[in-house]
Every structure is written in structure tokens, then in C-alpha cells.
PDB file of C-alpha atoms in Angstrom:
ATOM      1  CA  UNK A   1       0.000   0.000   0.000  1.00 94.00           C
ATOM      2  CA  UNK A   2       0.953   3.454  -0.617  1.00 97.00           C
ATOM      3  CA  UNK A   3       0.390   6.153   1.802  1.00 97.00           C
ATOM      4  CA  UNK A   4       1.378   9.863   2.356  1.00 97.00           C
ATOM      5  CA  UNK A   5       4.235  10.152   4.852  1.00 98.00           C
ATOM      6  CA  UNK A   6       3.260  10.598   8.586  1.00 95.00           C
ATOM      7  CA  UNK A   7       5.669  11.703  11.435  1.00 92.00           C
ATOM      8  CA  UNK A   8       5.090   8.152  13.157  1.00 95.00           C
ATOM      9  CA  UNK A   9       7.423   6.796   9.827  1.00 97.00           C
ATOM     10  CA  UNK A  10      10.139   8.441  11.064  1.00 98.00           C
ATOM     11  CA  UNK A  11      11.484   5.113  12.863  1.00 98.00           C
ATOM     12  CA  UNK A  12      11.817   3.185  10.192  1.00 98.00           C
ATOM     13  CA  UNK A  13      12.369   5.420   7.558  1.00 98.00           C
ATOM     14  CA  UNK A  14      15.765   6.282   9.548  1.00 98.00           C
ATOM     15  CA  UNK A  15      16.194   2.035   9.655  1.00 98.00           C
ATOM     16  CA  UNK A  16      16.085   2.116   5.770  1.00 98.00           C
ATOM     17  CA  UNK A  17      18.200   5.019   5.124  1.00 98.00           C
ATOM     18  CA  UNK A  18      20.616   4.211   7.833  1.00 98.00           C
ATOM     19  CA  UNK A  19      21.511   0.197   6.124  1.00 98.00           C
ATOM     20  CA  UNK A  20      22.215   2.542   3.018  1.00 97.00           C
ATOM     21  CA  UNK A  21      24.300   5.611   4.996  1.00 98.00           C
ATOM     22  CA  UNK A  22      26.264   2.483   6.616  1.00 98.00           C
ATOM     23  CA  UNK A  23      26.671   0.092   4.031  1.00 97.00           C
ATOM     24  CA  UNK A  24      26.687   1.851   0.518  1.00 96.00           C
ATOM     25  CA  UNK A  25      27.649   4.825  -1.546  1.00 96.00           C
ATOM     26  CA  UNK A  26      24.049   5.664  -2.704  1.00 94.00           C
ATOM     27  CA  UNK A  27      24.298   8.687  -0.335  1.00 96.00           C
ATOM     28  CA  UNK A  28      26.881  10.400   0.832  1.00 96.00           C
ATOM     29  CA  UNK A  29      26.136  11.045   4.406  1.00 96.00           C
ATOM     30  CA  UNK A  30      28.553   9.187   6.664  1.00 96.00           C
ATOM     31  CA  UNK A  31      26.682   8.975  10.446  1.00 97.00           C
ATOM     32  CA  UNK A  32      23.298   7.422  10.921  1.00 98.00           C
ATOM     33  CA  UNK A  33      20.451   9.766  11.308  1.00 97.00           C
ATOM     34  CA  UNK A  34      18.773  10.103  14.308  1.00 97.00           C
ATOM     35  CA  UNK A  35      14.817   9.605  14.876  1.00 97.00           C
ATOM     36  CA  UNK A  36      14.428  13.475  15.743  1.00 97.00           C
ATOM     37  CA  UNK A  37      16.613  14.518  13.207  1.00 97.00           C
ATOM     38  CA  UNK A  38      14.212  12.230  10.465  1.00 98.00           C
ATOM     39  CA  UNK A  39      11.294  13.577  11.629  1.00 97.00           C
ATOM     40  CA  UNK A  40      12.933  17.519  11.136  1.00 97.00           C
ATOM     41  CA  UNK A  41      13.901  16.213   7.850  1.00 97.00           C
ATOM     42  CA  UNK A  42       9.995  15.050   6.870  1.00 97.00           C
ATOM     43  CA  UNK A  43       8.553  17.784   8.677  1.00 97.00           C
ATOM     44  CA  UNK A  44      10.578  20.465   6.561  1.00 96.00           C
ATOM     45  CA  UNK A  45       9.634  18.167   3.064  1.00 96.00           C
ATOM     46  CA  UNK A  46       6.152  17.950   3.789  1.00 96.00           C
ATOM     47  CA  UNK A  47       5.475  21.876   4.724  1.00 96.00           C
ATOM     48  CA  UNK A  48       6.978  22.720   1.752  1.00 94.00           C
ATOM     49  CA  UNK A  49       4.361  21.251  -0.475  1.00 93.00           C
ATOM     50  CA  UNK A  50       6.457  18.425  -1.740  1.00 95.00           C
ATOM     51  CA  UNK A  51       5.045  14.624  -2.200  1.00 96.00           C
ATOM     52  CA  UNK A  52       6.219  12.150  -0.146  1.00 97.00           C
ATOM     53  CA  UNK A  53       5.101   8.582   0.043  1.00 98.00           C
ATOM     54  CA  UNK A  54       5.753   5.121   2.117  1.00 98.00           C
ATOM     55  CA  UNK A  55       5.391   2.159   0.921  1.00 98.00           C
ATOM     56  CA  UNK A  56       3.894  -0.683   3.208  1.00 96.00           C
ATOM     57  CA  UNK A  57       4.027  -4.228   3.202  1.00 94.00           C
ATOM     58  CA  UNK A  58       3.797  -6.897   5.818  1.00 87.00           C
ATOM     59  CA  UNK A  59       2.699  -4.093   8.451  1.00 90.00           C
ATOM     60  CA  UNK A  60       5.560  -1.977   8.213  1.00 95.00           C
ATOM     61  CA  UNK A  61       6.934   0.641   5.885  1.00 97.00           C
ATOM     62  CA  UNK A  62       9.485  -0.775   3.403  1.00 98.00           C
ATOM     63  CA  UNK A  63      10.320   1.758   1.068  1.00 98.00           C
ATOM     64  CA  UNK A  64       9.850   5.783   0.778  1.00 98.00           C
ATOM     65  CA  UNK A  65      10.171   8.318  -2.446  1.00 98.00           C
ATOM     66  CA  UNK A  66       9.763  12.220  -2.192  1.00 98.00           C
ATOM     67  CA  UNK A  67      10.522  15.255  -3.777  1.00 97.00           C
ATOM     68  CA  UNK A  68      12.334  18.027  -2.537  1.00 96.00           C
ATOM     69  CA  UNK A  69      14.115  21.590  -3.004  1.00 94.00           C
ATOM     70  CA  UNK A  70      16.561  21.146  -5.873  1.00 95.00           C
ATOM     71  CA  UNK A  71      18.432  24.323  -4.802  1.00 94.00           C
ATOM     72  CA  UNK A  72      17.756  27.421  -2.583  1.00 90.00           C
ATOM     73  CA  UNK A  73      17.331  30.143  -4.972  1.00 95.00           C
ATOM     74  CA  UNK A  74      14.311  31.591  -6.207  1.00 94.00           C
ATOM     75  CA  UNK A  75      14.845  31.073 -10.442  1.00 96.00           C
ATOM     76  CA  UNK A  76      15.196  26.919  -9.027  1.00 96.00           C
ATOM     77  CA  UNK A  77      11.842  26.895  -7.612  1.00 94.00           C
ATOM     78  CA  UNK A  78       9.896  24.834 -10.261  1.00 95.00           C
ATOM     79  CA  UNK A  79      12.810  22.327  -9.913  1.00 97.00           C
ATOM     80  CA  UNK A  80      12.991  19.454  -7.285  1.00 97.00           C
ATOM     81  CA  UNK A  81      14.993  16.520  -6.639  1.00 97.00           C
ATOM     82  CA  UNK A  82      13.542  13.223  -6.022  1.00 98.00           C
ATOM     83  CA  UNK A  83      14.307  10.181  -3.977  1.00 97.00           C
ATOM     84  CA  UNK A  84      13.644   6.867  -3.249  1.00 97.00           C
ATOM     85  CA  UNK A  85      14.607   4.142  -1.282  1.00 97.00           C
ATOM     86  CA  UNK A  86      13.949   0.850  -0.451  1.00 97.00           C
ATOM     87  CA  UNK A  87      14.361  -1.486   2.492  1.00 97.00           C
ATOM     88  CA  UNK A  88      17.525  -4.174   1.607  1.00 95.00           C
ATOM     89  CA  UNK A  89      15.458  -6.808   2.197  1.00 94.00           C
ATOM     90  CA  UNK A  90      12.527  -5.739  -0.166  1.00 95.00           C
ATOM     91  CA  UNK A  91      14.294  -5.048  -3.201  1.00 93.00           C
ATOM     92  CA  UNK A  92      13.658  -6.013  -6.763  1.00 91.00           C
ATOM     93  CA  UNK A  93       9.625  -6.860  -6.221  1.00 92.00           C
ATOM     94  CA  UNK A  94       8.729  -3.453  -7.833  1.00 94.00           C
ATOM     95  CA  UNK A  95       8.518  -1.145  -4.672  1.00 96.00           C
ATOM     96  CA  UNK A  96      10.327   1.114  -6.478  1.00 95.00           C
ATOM     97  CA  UNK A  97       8.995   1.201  -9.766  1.00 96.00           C
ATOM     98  CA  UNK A  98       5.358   1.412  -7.882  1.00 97.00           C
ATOM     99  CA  UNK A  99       6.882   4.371  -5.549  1.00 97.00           C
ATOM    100  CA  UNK A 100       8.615   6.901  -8.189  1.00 97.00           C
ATOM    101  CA  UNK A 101       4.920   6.117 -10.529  1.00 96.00           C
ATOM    102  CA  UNK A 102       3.146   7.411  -7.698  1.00 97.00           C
ATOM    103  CA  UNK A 103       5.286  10.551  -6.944  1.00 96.00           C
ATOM    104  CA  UNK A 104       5.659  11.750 -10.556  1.00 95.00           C
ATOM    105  CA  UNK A 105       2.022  10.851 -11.028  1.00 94.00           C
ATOM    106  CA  UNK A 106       1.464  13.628  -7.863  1.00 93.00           C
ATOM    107  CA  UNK A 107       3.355  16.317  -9.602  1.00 92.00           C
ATOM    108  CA  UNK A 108       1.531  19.493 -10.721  1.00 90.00           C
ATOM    109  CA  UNK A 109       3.428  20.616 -13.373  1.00 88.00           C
ATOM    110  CA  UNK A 110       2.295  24.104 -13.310  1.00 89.00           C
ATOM    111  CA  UNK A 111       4.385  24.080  -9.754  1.00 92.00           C
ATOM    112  CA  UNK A 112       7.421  21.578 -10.387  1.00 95.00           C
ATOM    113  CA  UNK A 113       8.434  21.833 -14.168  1.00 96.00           C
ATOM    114  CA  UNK A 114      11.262  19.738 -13.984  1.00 97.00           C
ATOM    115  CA  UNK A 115      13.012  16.763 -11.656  1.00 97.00           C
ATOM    116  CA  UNK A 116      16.278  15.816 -10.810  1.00 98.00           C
ATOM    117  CA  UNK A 117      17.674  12.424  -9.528  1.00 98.00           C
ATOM    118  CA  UNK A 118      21.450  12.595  -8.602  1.00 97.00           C
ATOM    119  CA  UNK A 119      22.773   9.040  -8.824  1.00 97.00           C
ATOM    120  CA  UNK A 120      25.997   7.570  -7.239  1.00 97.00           C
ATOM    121  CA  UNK A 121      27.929   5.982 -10.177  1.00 97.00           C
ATOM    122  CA  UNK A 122      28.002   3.068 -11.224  1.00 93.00           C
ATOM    123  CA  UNK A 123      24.416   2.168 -10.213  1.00 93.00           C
ATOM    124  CA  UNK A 124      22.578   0.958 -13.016  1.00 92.00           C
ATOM    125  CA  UNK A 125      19.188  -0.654 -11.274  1.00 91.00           C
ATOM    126  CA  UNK A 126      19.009   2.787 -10.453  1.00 93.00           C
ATOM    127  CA  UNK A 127      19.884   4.493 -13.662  1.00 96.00           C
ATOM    128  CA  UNK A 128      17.312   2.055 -15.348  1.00 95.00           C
ATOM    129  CA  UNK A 129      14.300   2.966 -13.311  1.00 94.00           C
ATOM    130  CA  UNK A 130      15.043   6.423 -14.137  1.00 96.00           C
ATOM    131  CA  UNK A 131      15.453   5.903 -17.730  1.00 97.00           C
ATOM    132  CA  UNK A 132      12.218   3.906 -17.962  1.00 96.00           C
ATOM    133  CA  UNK A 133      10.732   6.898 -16.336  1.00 96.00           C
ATOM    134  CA  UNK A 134      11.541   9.226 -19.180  1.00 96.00           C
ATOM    135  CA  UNK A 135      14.545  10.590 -17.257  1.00 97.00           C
ATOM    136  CA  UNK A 136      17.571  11.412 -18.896  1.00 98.00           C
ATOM    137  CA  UNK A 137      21.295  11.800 -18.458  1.00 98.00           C
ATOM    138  CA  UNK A 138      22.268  15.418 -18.184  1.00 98.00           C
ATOM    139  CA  UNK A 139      25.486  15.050 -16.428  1.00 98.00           C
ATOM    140  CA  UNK A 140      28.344  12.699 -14.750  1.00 98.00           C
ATOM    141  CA  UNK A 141      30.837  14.536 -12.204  1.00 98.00           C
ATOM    142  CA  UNK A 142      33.947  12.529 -11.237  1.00 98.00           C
ATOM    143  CA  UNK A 143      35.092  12.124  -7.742  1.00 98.00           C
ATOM    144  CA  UNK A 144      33.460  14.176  -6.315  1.00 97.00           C
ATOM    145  CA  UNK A 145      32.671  12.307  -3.270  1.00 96.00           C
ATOM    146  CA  UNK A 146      34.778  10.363  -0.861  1.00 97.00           C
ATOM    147  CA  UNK A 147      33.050   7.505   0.795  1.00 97.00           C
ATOM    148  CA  UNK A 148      34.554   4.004   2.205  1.00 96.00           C
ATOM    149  CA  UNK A 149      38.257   5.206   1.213  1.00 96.00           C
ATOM    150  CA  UNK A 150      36.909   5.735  -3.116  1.00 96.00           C
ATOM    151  CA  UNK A 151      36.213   8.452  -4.681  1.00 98.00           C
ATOM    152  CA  UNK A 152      32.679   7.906  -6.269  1.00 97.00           C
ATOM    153  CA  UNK A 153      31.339   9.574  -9.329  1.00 98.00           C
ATOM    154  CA  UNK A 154      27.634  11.371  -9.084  1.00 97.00           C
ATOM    155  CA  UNK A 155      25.220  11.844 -12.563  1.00 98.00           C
ATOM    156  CA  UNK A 156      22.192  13.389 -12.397  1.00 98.00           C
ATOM    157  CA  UNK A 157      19.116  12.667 -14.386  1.00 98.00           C
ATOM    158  CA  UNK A 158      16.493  14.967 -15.477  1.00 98.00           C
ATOM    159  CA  UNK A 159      12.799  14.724 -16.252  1.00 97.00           C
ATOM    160  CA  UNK A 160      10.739  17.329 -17.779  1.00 96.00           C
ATOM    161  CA  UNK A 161       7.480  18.049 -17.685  1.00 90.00           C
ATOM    162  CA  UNK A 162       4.927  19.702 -20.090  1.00 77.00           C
ATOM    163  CA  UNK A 163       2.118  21.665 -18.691  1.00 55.00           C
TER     164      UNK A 163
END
């Protein structure tokens, strides 16, 4: 099932982003994120005007997507940034897919005219979902993080959309 984002996810949304903060380059944060600090983080997502969704299954949440500011200044306003993520152990059954369909689906156009997804590289589940999307490549930076002693490589992806 998916459901708008309430404060009470905050719990295990930080469990899901937390496996990837530890475990992967798909963000670059380094600590863990708190429970407080998640439910800041929603909060400030949410009374903005963005979309953000959970995905539940089996009684708990198991994956999350959202938009968000792409960057502070005014002319960026009608651009956002999505993301999504998925619990480790729920991967590959279409959570995703279902999650970013529902999000873009949610998009008013005559507010967000265009989205970005910034994508650690390589990462091509994720560059495919994006792609089947109607996202497209628009840039690659190298090194330009440093996570788990590597220098990782960021693209970002943009879709556009026609009021």
C-alpha cells in the first residue's frame, strides 16, 4: 500500500536510510540519522508542499520516495529533486517502480516543471528505473565524493514536464 508520509514513519524510515548511509555509496552522508533529526527532515519536506510517500508491506513501511528543493534560490523553484529508497530486504519486487509512478504521477506541473535524480555511479538498477521513467542523463561529475576510502562519481538525471 501506498500512503502519504506521517511523522510516526520516522522510525523506520531512519532504519532504511541508515543500512544505506552504513553500508553503501548511494548517499553520501557518513553517520546514521537520528529519529528526531528524520522527523525535522519530513517535517521540513512535507510543509513545503512536496510529495512524499511510504510504501507498506507486511505491516511496516518498506520503502519511501519524495521530492524536494533542488536548490535554494528563487529562479530553481519549479525544480525538485527526487528520492527513493527501499528497504535491503525488499528489493527487486517493484517497490520502487510502484513508488517513483506514484510521486511523478502527484506532480503538478504548473508548480514543479522539472526533476532531478542525482545518482551515485556506477548504479545501473538505479539508472534504469530512471530511464524507464523518461529521465535522462544530463550530467556525470567525477570524484566528487569520498566515501569508504573511493572516490565515487555522481550523474544526475532529469525529467521534464509539459504543462
Amino acid at each position: 500500500m501506498i500512503r502519504k508520509v506521517c511523522a510516526i514513519d520516522a522510525p523506520q524510515i531512519s532504519r532504511i536510510y541508515n543500512y544505506y548511509i552504513l553500508n553503501t555509496a548511494i548517499t553520501f552522508e557518513t553517520e546514521p540519522v537520528d529519529v528526531a533529526e528524520m522527523e525535522k527532515r519530513i517535517e521540513g519536506i512535507v510543509t513545503k508542499g512536496y510529495p512524499y510517500f511510504v510504501y507498506e508491506a507486511d505491516g511496516k513501511v518498506v520503502g519511501y520516495c519524495y521530492l524536494n528543493q533542488w536548490k535554494a534560490r528563487k529562479a530553481y523553484s519549479k525544480s525538485a529533486e527526487l528520492s527513493v529508497y527501499i528497504d535491503k530486504d525488499y528489493r527487486r519486487q517493484g517497490i520502487g517502480k510502484a513508488l517513483l509512478r506514484h510521486v511523478l504521477d502527484n506532480v503538478d506541473p504548473d508548480e514543479i516543471h522539472t526533476v532531478m535524480a542525482c545518482i551515485t555511479l556506477p548504479n545501473e538498477s538505479s539508472v534504469k528505473i530512471h530511464e524507464a521513467f523518461g529521465f535522462r542523463k544530463v550530467s556525470h561529475y567525477k570524484e566528487v565524493g569520498f566515501k569508504f576510502g573511493q572516490w565515487q562519481d555522481v550523474g544526475d538525471w532529469q525529467l521534464i514536464f509539459h504543462a
